[in-house]
């Protein structure tokens, strides 16, 4: 039941916003009583926190698996991390949008907790870039923090436009973005 | 007065969300009557539409000036467009966030109007890439539409993290991102 409450709320929050969705609407959609809701969550804010934590914990866990794969070099890991986020879109598009939009409705304590985990996710990305620079896979002229923000921008934005059921597969898109980041788009041949 | 209503509403919408902000709060913040509000706007939704339209019309206008500059090649225009968005952050951060978050609260008719303009903004970016490919400035192996989404991702994301008062200037950041996009980050020298 907890899972069903979460799923239904994600749909409603995505469609009508966190503030625009009442607990009454959530339980009516599920055909249960408010008591059922309060058995699992102390408040709507607590539910929102739960959605945020589940989302970011899951990303951090997936990221860890890729980063700890000793068979891959930094370039391959970069591709893996880009593909990972794109592959999450199909199942997690709504959660991702809530994650970006509704964080301001969390209590200060919860915002701090989520921010800490967001920062951890970003830092692990940055550590990969730094390692790649040390090992000579990436240019040492690139500020690792700025590059990290750039890469996160590319992949976070996919939630707003990419259709996993469209013509371009997740792997193809991840490969294109990896190529752009690695090789750049300038034509070096003389015109 | 119209401008003051818009400014105040942008601050409140950013902080509390569109649904979480009432007309009552807006007019109380300004110390005016509801009548004043309704003199300028038929509804809160109409005000939200106004914020969206002002934001996107302004971006399209700035974009046009850069694209029509006959002294610049495509690479220089790309830098100009990236700098343009980053330079808007200082003055327009809240509007930009509202633009991304609250579009779902607009009426269908208004959503279509805004979407049309968003698409125009993106298409003009894409046309620049296509022109750059034709003229041999960019590689012809890159799908122009995907590259456009990637670039928009990088710059749209800056609204969430970049601090124009921080250590890195707008010009430096625009130059870094342009370099990454043009040259890539892979180290081509043998290790």
GROMACS .gro file of C-alpha atoms in nm:
model
  382
    1UNK     CA    1   0.000   0.000   0.000
    2UNK     CA    2   0.282   0.240   0.085
    3UNK     CA    3   0.417   0.196  -0.264
    4UNK     CA    4   0.077   0.260  -0.420
    5UNK     CA    5   0.039   0.581  -0.221
    6UNK     CA    6   0.381   0.694  -0.342
    7UNK     CA    7   0.310   0.605  -0.705
    8UNK     CA    8  -0.028   0.779  -0.710
    9UNK     CA    9   0.110   1.087  -0.538
   10UNK     CA   10   0.396   1.113  -0.787
   11UNK     CA   11   0.144   1.120  -1.073
   12UNK     CA   12  -0.072   1.381  -0.900
   13UNK     CA   13   0.220   1.601  -0.788
   14UNK     CA   14   0.359   1.596  -1.141
   15UNK     CA   15   0.025   1.695  -1.291
   16UNK     CA   16  -0.110   1.942  -1.036
   17UNK     CA   17   0.194   2.036  -0.831
   18UNK     CA   18   0.264   1.950  -0.467
   19UNK     CA   19   0.066   2.244  -0.328
   20UNK     CA   20  -0.219   2.182  -0.572
   21UNK     CA   21  -0.266   1.822  -0.457
   22UNK     CA   22  -0.447   1.744  -0.130
   23UNK     CA   23  -0.424   1.429   0.080
   24UNK     CA   24  -0.799   1.396   0.018
   25UNK     CA   25  -0.737   1.369  -0.358
   26UNK     CA   26  -0.462   1.113  -0.309
   27UNK     CA   27  -0.676   0.881  -0.095
   28UNK     CA   28  -0.982   0.927  -0.319
   29UNK     CA   29  -0.776   0.830  -0.622
   30UNK     CA   30  -0.674   0.513  -0.435
   31UNK     CA   31  -1.016   0.452  -0.284
   32UNK     CA   32  -0.878   0.432   0.071
   33UNK     CA   33  -0.933   0.635   0.389
   34UNK     CA   34  -0.720   0.920   0.519
   35UNK     CA   35  -0.634   0.689   0.809
   36UNK     CA   36  -0.453   0.463   0.566
   37UNK     CA   37  -0.247   0.757   0.445
   38UNK     CA   38  -0.151   0.864   0.796
   39UNK     CA   39  -0.058   0.508   0.888
   40UNK     CA   40   0.232   0.536   0.643
   41UNK     CA   41   0.310   0.909   0.641
   42UNK     CA   42   0.292   1.173   0.912
   43UNK     CA   43   0.215   1.444   0.654
   44UNK     CA   44   0.219   1.532   0.286
   45UNK     CA   45   0.561   1.686   0.337
   46UNK     CA   46   0.690   1.357   0.480
   47UNK     CA   47   0.563   1.182   0.168
   48UNK     CA   48   0.740   1.439  -0.053
   49UNK     CA   49   1.061   1.380   0.141
   50UNK     CA   50   1.019   1.006   0.087
   51UNK     CA   51   0.985   1.056  -0.290
   52UNK     CA   52   1.297   1.272  -0.296
   53UNK     CA   53   1.503   1.031  -0.087
   54UNK     CA   54   1.402   0.722  -0.282
   55UNK     CA   55   1.489   0.898  -0.605
   56UNK     CA   56   1.833   1.025  -0.506
   57UNK     CA   57   1.933   0.713  -0.307
   58UNK     CA   58   1.855   0.500  -0.608
   59UNK     CA   59   2.068   0.720  -0.838
   60UNK     CA   60   2.359   0.717  -0.591
   61UNK     CA   61   2.343   0.339  -0.567
   62UNK     CA   62   2.344   0.292  -0.946
   63UNK     CA   63   2.626   0.542  -0.977
   64UNK     CA   64   2.833   0.351  -0.720
   65UNK     CA   65   2.806   0.026  -0.915
   66UNK     CA   66   2.937   0.193  -1.232
   67UNK     CA   67   3.217   0.383  -1.057
   68UNK     CA   68   3.343   0.071  -0.879
   69UNK     CA   69   3.362  -0.140  -1.194
   70UNK     CA   70   3.735  -0.209  -1.218
   71UNK     CA   71   3.710  -0.327  -1.578
   72UNK     CA   72   3.622   0.018  -1.707
   73UNK     CA   73   3.843   0.321  -1.765
   74UNK     CA   74   3.718   0.675  -1.692
   75UNK     CA   75   3.588   0.732  -2.045
   76UNK     CA   76   3.381   0.413  -2.029
   77UNK     CA   77   3.254   0.507  -1.686
   78UNK     CA   78   3.152   0.849  -1.816
   79UNK     CA   79   2.947   0.678  -2.087
   80UNK     CA   80   2.799   0.445  -1.825
   81UNK     CA   81   2.693   0.732  -1.600
   82UNK     CA   82   2.532   0.922  -1.888
   83UNK     CA   83   2.344   0.612  -2.004
   84UNK     CA   84   2.237   0.542  -1.647
   85UNK     CA   85   2.050   0.872  -1.613
   86UNK     CA   86   1.895   0.851  -1.959
   87UNK     CA   87   1.778   0.496  -1.888
   88UNK     CA   88   1.604   0.616  -1.575
   89UNK     CA   89   1.381   0.850  -1.769
   90UNK     CA   90   1.136   0.587  -1.888
   91UNK     CA   91   1.052   0.475  -1.536
   92UNK     CA   92   1.126   0.790  -1.337
   93UNK     CA   93   1.040   1.094  -1.545
   94UNK     CA   94   0.774   1.218  -1.303
   95UNK     CA   95   0.993   1.166  -0.996
   96UNK     CA   96   1.275   1.352  -1.164
   97UNK     CA   97   1.056   1.649  -1.242
   98UNK     CA   98   0.922   1.656  -0.888
   99UNK     CA   99   1.280   1.637  -0.766
  100UNK     CA  100   1.365   1.955  -0.958
  101UNK     CA  101   1.044   2.147  -0.900
  102UNK     CA  102   0.916   2.076  -0.551
  103UNK     CA  103   1.224   2.074  -0.334
  104UNK     CA  104   1.123   2.417  -0.199
  105UNK     CA  105   0.822   2.261  -0.027
  106UNK     CA  106   1.036   2.041   0.198
  107UNK     CA  107   1.114   2.144   0.554
  108UNK     CA  108   1.456   2.295   0.610
  109UNK     CA  109   1.586   1.980   0.779
  110UNK     CA  110   1.480   1.763   0.489
  111UNK     CA  111   1.614   2.008   0.231
  112UNK     CA  112   1.954   1.983   0.396
  113UNK     CA  113   1.943   1.604   0.387
  114UNK     CA  114   1.848   1.598   0.017
  115UNK     CA  115   2.099   1.869  -0.072
  116UNK     CA  116   2.374   1.667   0.094
  117UNK     CA  117   2.289   1.368  -0.123
  118UNK     CA  118   2.259   1.578  -0.441
  119UNK     CA  119   2.604   1.716  -0.366
  120UNK     CA  120   2.741   1.368  -0.308
  121UNK     CA  121   2.608   1.257  -0.647
  122UNK     CA  122   2.771   1.556  -0.814
  123UNK     CA  123   3.098   1.513  -0.625
  124UNK     CA  124   3.133   1.152  -0.732
  125UNK     CA  125   3.091   1.267  -1.092
  126UNK     CA  126   3.356   1.529  -1.036
  127UNK     CA  127   3.593   1.275  -0.878
  128UNK     CA  128   3.565   1.063  -1.190
  129UNK     CA  129   3.658   1.363  -1.406
  130UNK     CA  130   3.950   1.445  -1.176
  131UNK     CA  131   4.072   1.086  -1.188
  132UNK     CA  132   4.044   1.092  -1.567
  133UNK     CA  133   4.256   1.408  -1.577
  134UNK     CA  134   4.521   1.254  -1.347
  135UNK     CA  135   4.534   0.940  -1.557
  136UNK     CA  136   4.567   1.141  -1.879
  137UNK     CA  137   4.233   1.037  -2.026
  138UNK     CA  138   4.092   1.391  -2.011
  139UNK     CA  139   4.261   1.721  -2.087
  140UNK     CA  140   4.413   1.887  -1.783
  141UNK     CA  141   4.296   2.230  -1.900
  142UNK     CA  142   3.932   2.169  -1.809
  143UNK     CA  143   3.810   2.277  -1.462
  144UNK     CA  144   3.659   1.952  -1.332
  145UNK     CA  145   3.380   2.122  -1.139
  146UNK     CA  146   3.258   2.324  -1.438
  147UNK     CA  147   3.273   2.022  -1.667
  148UNK     CA  148   3.069   1.829  -1.411
  149UNK     CA  149   2.799   2.098  -1.409
  150UNK     CA  150   2.797   2.094  -1.789
  151UNK     CA  151   2.754   1.717  -1.809
  152UNK     CA  152   2.483   1.717  -1.542
  153UNK     CA  153   2.306   1.990  -1.740
  154UNK     CA  154   2.305   1.783  -2.057
  155UNK     CA  155   2.166   1.474  -1.886
  156UNK     CA  156   1.926   1.642  -1.644
  157UNK     CA  157   1.770   1.831  -1.934
  158UNK     CA  158   1.686   1.506  -2.114
  159UNK     CA  159   1.400   1.463  -1.866
  160UNK     CA  160   1.227   1.755  -2.030
  161UNK     CA  161   1.246   1.649  -2.393
  162UNK     CA  162   1.366   1.291  -2.453
  163UNK     CA  163   1.111   1.028  -2.545
  164UNK     CA  164   1.249   0.679  -2.477
  165UNK     CA  165   0.987   0.536  -2.714
  166UNK     CA  166   1.102   0.762  -2.998
  167UNK     CA  167   1.345   0.701  -3.284
  168UNK     CA  168   1.667   0.731  -3.089
  169UNK     CA  169   1.748   0.460  -2.839
  170UNK     CA  170   1.884   0.535  -2.492
  171UNK     CA  171   2.219   0.384  -2.590
  172UNK     CA  172   2.241   0.591  -2.907
  173UNK     CA  173   2.166   0.912  -2.721
  174UNK     CA  174   2.417   0.833  -2.446
  175UNK     CA  175   2.678   0.759  -2.714
  176UNK     CA  176   2.609   1.086  -2.899
  177UNK     CA  177   2.640   1.293  -2.584
  178UNK     CA  178   2.955   1.108  -2.478
  179UNK     CA  179   3.105   1.173  -2.821
  180UNK     CA  180   3.020   1.543  -2.811
  181UNK     CA  181   3.174   1.576  -2.464
  182UNK     CA  182   3.486   1.378  -2.555
  183UNK     CA  183   3.554   1.490  -2.911
  184UNK     CA  184   3.380   1.826  -2.942
  185UNK     CA  185   3.194   1.944  -3.247
  186UNK     CA  186   3.444   2.170  -3.421
  187UNK     CA  187   3.552   2.057  -3.764
  188UNK     CA  188   3.931   2.044  -3.751
  189UNK     CA  189   3.976   1.974  -4.120
  190UNK     CA  190   4.062   2.280  -4.320
  191UNK     CA  191   3.776   2.416  -4.525
  192UNK     CA  192   0.212   4.937  -1.110
  193UNK     CA  193   0.174   4.651  -1.358
  194UNK     CA  194   0.548   4.599  -1.343
  195UNK     CA  195   0.549   4.598  -0.964
  196UNK     CA  196   0.273   4.337  -0.956
  197UNK     CA  197   0.475   4.121  -1.195
  198UNK     CA  198   0.799   4.161  -0.997
  199UNK     CA  199   0.637   4.082  -0.664
  200UNK     CA  200   0.450   3.784  -0.805
  201UNK     CA  201   0.770   3.641  -0.955
  202UNK     CA  202   0.934   3.651  -0.613
  203UNK     CA  203   0.633   3.488  -0.444
  204UNK     CA  204   0.580   3.223  -0.714
  205UNK     CA  205   0.947   3.131  -0.695
  206UNK     CA  206   0.937   3.098  -0.318
  207UNK     CA  207   0.595   2.943  -0.259
  208UNK     CA  208   0.494   2.811  -0.598
  209UNK     CA  209   0.216   2.937  -0.824
  210UNK     CA  210  -0.056   2.733  -0.653
  211UNK     CA  211   0.077   2.824  -0.310
  212UNK     CA  212   0.052   3.197  -0.374
  213UNK     CA  213  -0.286   3.375  -0.360
  214UNK     CA  214  -0.385   3.706  -0.519
  215UNK     CA  215  -0.455   3.822  -0.163
  216UNK     CA  216  -0.089   3.766  -0.070
  217UNK     CA  217   0.033   3.947  -0.381
  218UNK     CA  218  -0.175   4.260  -0.314
  219UNK     CA  219  -0.096   4.257   0.058
  220UNK     CA  220   0.275   4.243  -0.020
  221UNK     CA  221   0.227   4.551  -0.242
  222UNK     CA  222  -0.013   4.723  -0.006
  223UNK     CA  223  -0.277   4.770  -0.278
  224UNK     CA  224  -0.635   4.645  -0.324
  225UNK     CA  225  -0.752   4.342  -0.519
  226UNK     CA  226  -0.919   4.589  -0.753
  227UNK     CA  227  -0.578   4.715  -0.856
  228UNK     CA  228  -0.472   4.361  -0.941
  229UNK     CA  229  -0.783   4.296  -1.150
  230UNK     CA  230  -0.739   4.625  -1.332
  231UNK     CA  231  -0.423   4.480  -1.490
  232UNK     CA  232  -0.489   4.105  -1.495
  233UNK     CA  233  -0.806   3.906  -1.544
  234UNK     CA  234  -0.674   3.625  -1.324
  235UNK     CA  235  -0.367   3.475  -1.161
  236UNK     CA  236  -0.332   3.250  -1.463
  237UNK     CA  237  -0.325   3.554  -1.693
  238UNK     CA  238  -0.045   3.699  -1.483
  239UNK     CA  239   0.148   3.371  -1.507
  240UNK     CA  240   0.104   3.378  -1.885
  241UNK     CA  241   0.236   3.734  -1.889
  242UNK     CA  242   0.548   3.629  -1.695
  243UNK     CA  243   0.610   3.342  -1.937
  244UNK     CA  244   0.558   3.553  -2.247
  245UNK     CA  245   0.779   3.840  -2.130
  246UNK     CA  246   1.053   3.593  -2.047
  247UNK     CA  247   1.054   3.402  -2.374
  248UNK     CA  248   0.992   3.706  -2.597
  249UNK     CA  249   1.291   3.875  -2.443
  250UNK     CA  250   1.515   3.572  -2.502
  251UNK     CA  251   1.399   3.541  -2.863
  252UNK     CA  252   1.471   3.909  -2.925
  253UNK     CA  253   1.822   3.888  -2.777
  254UNK     CA  254   1.886   3.571  -2.977
  255UNK     CA  255   1.781   3.743  -3.298
  256UNK     CA  256   2.030   4.026  -3.251
  257UNK     CA  257   2.316   3.777  -3.211
  258UNK     CA  258   2.211   3.555  -3.501
  259UNK     CA  259   2.178   3.848  -3.740
  260UNK     CA  260   2.522   3.989  -3.665
  261UNK     CA  261   2.695   3.954  -4.002
  262UNK     CA  262   3.040   4.010  -3.853
  263UNK     CA  263   3.034   3.684  -3.662
  264UNK     CA  264   3.087   3.328  -3.786
  265UNK     CA  265   2.883   3.038  -3.643
  266UNK     CA  266   3.137   2.957  -3.373
  267UNK     CA  267   3.133   3.316  -3.249
  268UNK     CA  268   2.755   3.319  -3.257
  269UNK     CA  269   2.746   2.998  -3.054
  270UNK     CA  270   2.961   3.166  -2.789
  271UNK     CA  271   2.734   3.472  -2.804
  272UNK     CA  272   2.420   3.265  -2.749
  273UNK     CA  273   2.571   3.078  -2.456
  274UNK     CA  274   2.688   3.401  -2.295
  275UNK     CA  275   2.349   3.557  -2.353
  276UNK     CA  276   2.164   3.299  -2.143
  277UNK     CA  277   2.426   3.298  -1.867
  278UNK     CA  278   2.414   3.679  -1.852
  279UNK     CA  279   2.039   3.664  -1.803
  280UNK     CA  280   2.074   3.465  -1.482
  281UNK     CA  281   2.160   3.759  -1.261
  282UNK     CA  282   1.844   3.947  -1.347
  283UNK     CA  283   1.610   3.664  -1.441
  284UNK     CA  284   1.685   3.362  -1.226
  285UNK     CA  285   1.340   3.353  -1.065
  286UNK     CA  286   1.157   3.401  -1.396
  287UNK     CA  287   1.361   3.122  -1.549
  288UNK     CA  288   1.274   2.882  -1.268
  289UNK     CA  289   0.906   2.972  -1.292
  290UNK     CA  290   0.930   2.917  -1.666
  291UNK     CA  291   1.050   2.561  -1.610
  292UNK     CA  292   0.832   2.472  -1.314
  293UNK     CA  293   0.493   2.633  -1.352
  294UNK     CA  294   0.408   2.592  -1.718
  295UNK     CA  295   0.163   2.316  -1.623
  296UNK     CA  296  -0.059   2.571  -1.450
  297UNK     CA  297  -0.127   2.763  -1.769
  298UNK     CA  298  -0.446   2.709  -1.968
  299UNK     CA  299  -0.414   2.486  -2.273
  300UNK     CA  300  -0.437   2.780  -2.512
  301UNK     CA  301  -0.157   2.964  -2.335
  302UNK     CA  302   0.057   2.653  -2.309
  303UNK     CA  303   0.038   2.616  -2.686
  304UNK     CA  304   0.143   2.977  -2.737
  305UNK     CA  305   0.441   2.944  -2.501
  306UNK     CA  306   0.540   2.606  -2.644
  307UNK     CA  307   0.541   2.755  -2.992
  308UNK     CA  308   0.785   3.023  -2.879
  309UNK     CA  309   1.004   2.777  -2.687
  310UNK     CA  310   1.024   2.569  -3.002
  311UNK     CA  311   1.112   2.874  -3.210
  312UNK     CA  312   1.398   2.954  -2.970
  313UNK     CA  313   1.527   2.598  -2.996
  314UNK     CA  314   1.487   2.586  -3.375
  315UNK     CA  315   1.689   2.903  -3.425
  316UNK     CA  316   1.967   2.741  -3.221
  317UNK     CA  317   1.942   2.434  -3.436
  318UNK     CA  318   1.951   2.639  -3.758
  319UNK     CA  319   2.276   2.795  -3.642
  320UNK     CA  320   2.424   2.449  -3.586
  321UNK     CA  321   2.301   2.335  -3.928
  322UNK     CA  322   2.449   2.642  -4.093
  323UNK     CA  323   2.778   2.579  -3.913
  324UNK     CA  324   2.779   2.222  -4.045
  325UNK     CA  325   2.708   2.339  -4.402
  326UNK     CA  326   2.984   2.596  -4.384
  327UNK     CA  327   3.232   2.342  -4.250
  328UNK     CA  328   3.272   2.501  -3.906
  329UNK     CA  329   3.116   2.205  -3.725
  330UNK     CA  330   3.158   1.833  -3.789
  331UNK     CA  331   2.895   1.689  -4.019
  332UNK     CA  332   2.870   1.374  -3.808
  333UNK     CA  333   2.672   1.542  -3.528
  334UNK     CA  334   2.291   1.533  -3.544
  335UNK     CA  335   2.205   1.903  -3.515
  336UNK     CA  336   1.887   1.847  -3.313
  337UNK     CA  337   2.060   1.635  -3.048
  338UNK     CA  338   2.350   1.878  -3.021
  339UNK     CA  339   2.097   2.158  -2.975
  340UNK     CA  340   1.928   1.974  -2.687
  341UNK     CA  341   2.270   1.912  -2.532
  342UNK     CA  342   2.371   2.278  -2.551
  343UNK     CA  343   2.036   2.395  -2.416
  344UNK     CA  344   2.078   2.148  -2.130
  345UNK     CA  345   2.417   2.290  -2.035
  346UNK     CA  346   2.295   2.649  -2.033
  347UNK     CA  347   1.948   2.594  -1.887
  348UNK     CA  348   2.103   2.405  -1.598
  349UNK     CA  349   2.320   2.703  -1.503
  350UNK     CA  350   2.007   2.864  -1.355
  351UNK     CA  351   2.017   2.601  -1.082
  352UNK     CA  352   2.376   2.634  -0.971
  353UNK     CA  353   2.565   2.932  -1.117
  354UNK     CA  354   2.627   3.233  -0.895
  355UNK     CA  355   2.706   3.542  -1.107
  356UNK     CA  356   2.862   3.703  -0.801
  357UNK     CA  357   3.099   3.410  -0.748
  358UNK     CA  358   3.459   3.356  -0.860
  359UNK     CA  359   3.390   3.277  -1.223
  360UNK     CA  360   3.264   3.556  -1.445
  361UNK     CA  361   2.984   3.511  -1.696
  362UNK     CA  362   3.230   3.549  -1.983
  363UNK     CA  363   3.468   3.290  -1.838
  364UNK     CA  364   3.190   3.039  -1.790
  365UNK     CA  365   3.053   3.096  -2.141
  366UNK     CA  366   3.406   3.053  -2.279
  367UNK     CA  367   3.462   2.729  -2.085
  368UNK     CA  368   3.136   2.576  -2.206
  369UNK     CA  369   3.202   2.689  -2.563
  370UNK     CA  370   3.547   2.528  -2.547
  371UNK     CA  371   3.411   2.202  -2.411
  372UNK     CA  372   3.146   2.188  -2.685
  373UNK     CA  373   3.390   2.280  -2.962
  374UNK     CA  374   3.706   2.095  -2.861
  375UNK     CA  375   3.584   1.816  -2.634
  376UNK     CA  376   3.760   1.700  -2.322
  377UNK     CA  377   3.944   1.390  -2.436
  378UNK     CA  378   4.321   1.411  -2.414
  379UNK     CA  379   4.451   1.329  -2.761
  380UNK     CA  380   4.814   1.323  -2.662
  381UNK     CA  381   4.948   0.975  -2.606
  382UNK     CA  382   4.988   0.887  -2.243
   0.00000   0.00000   0.00000
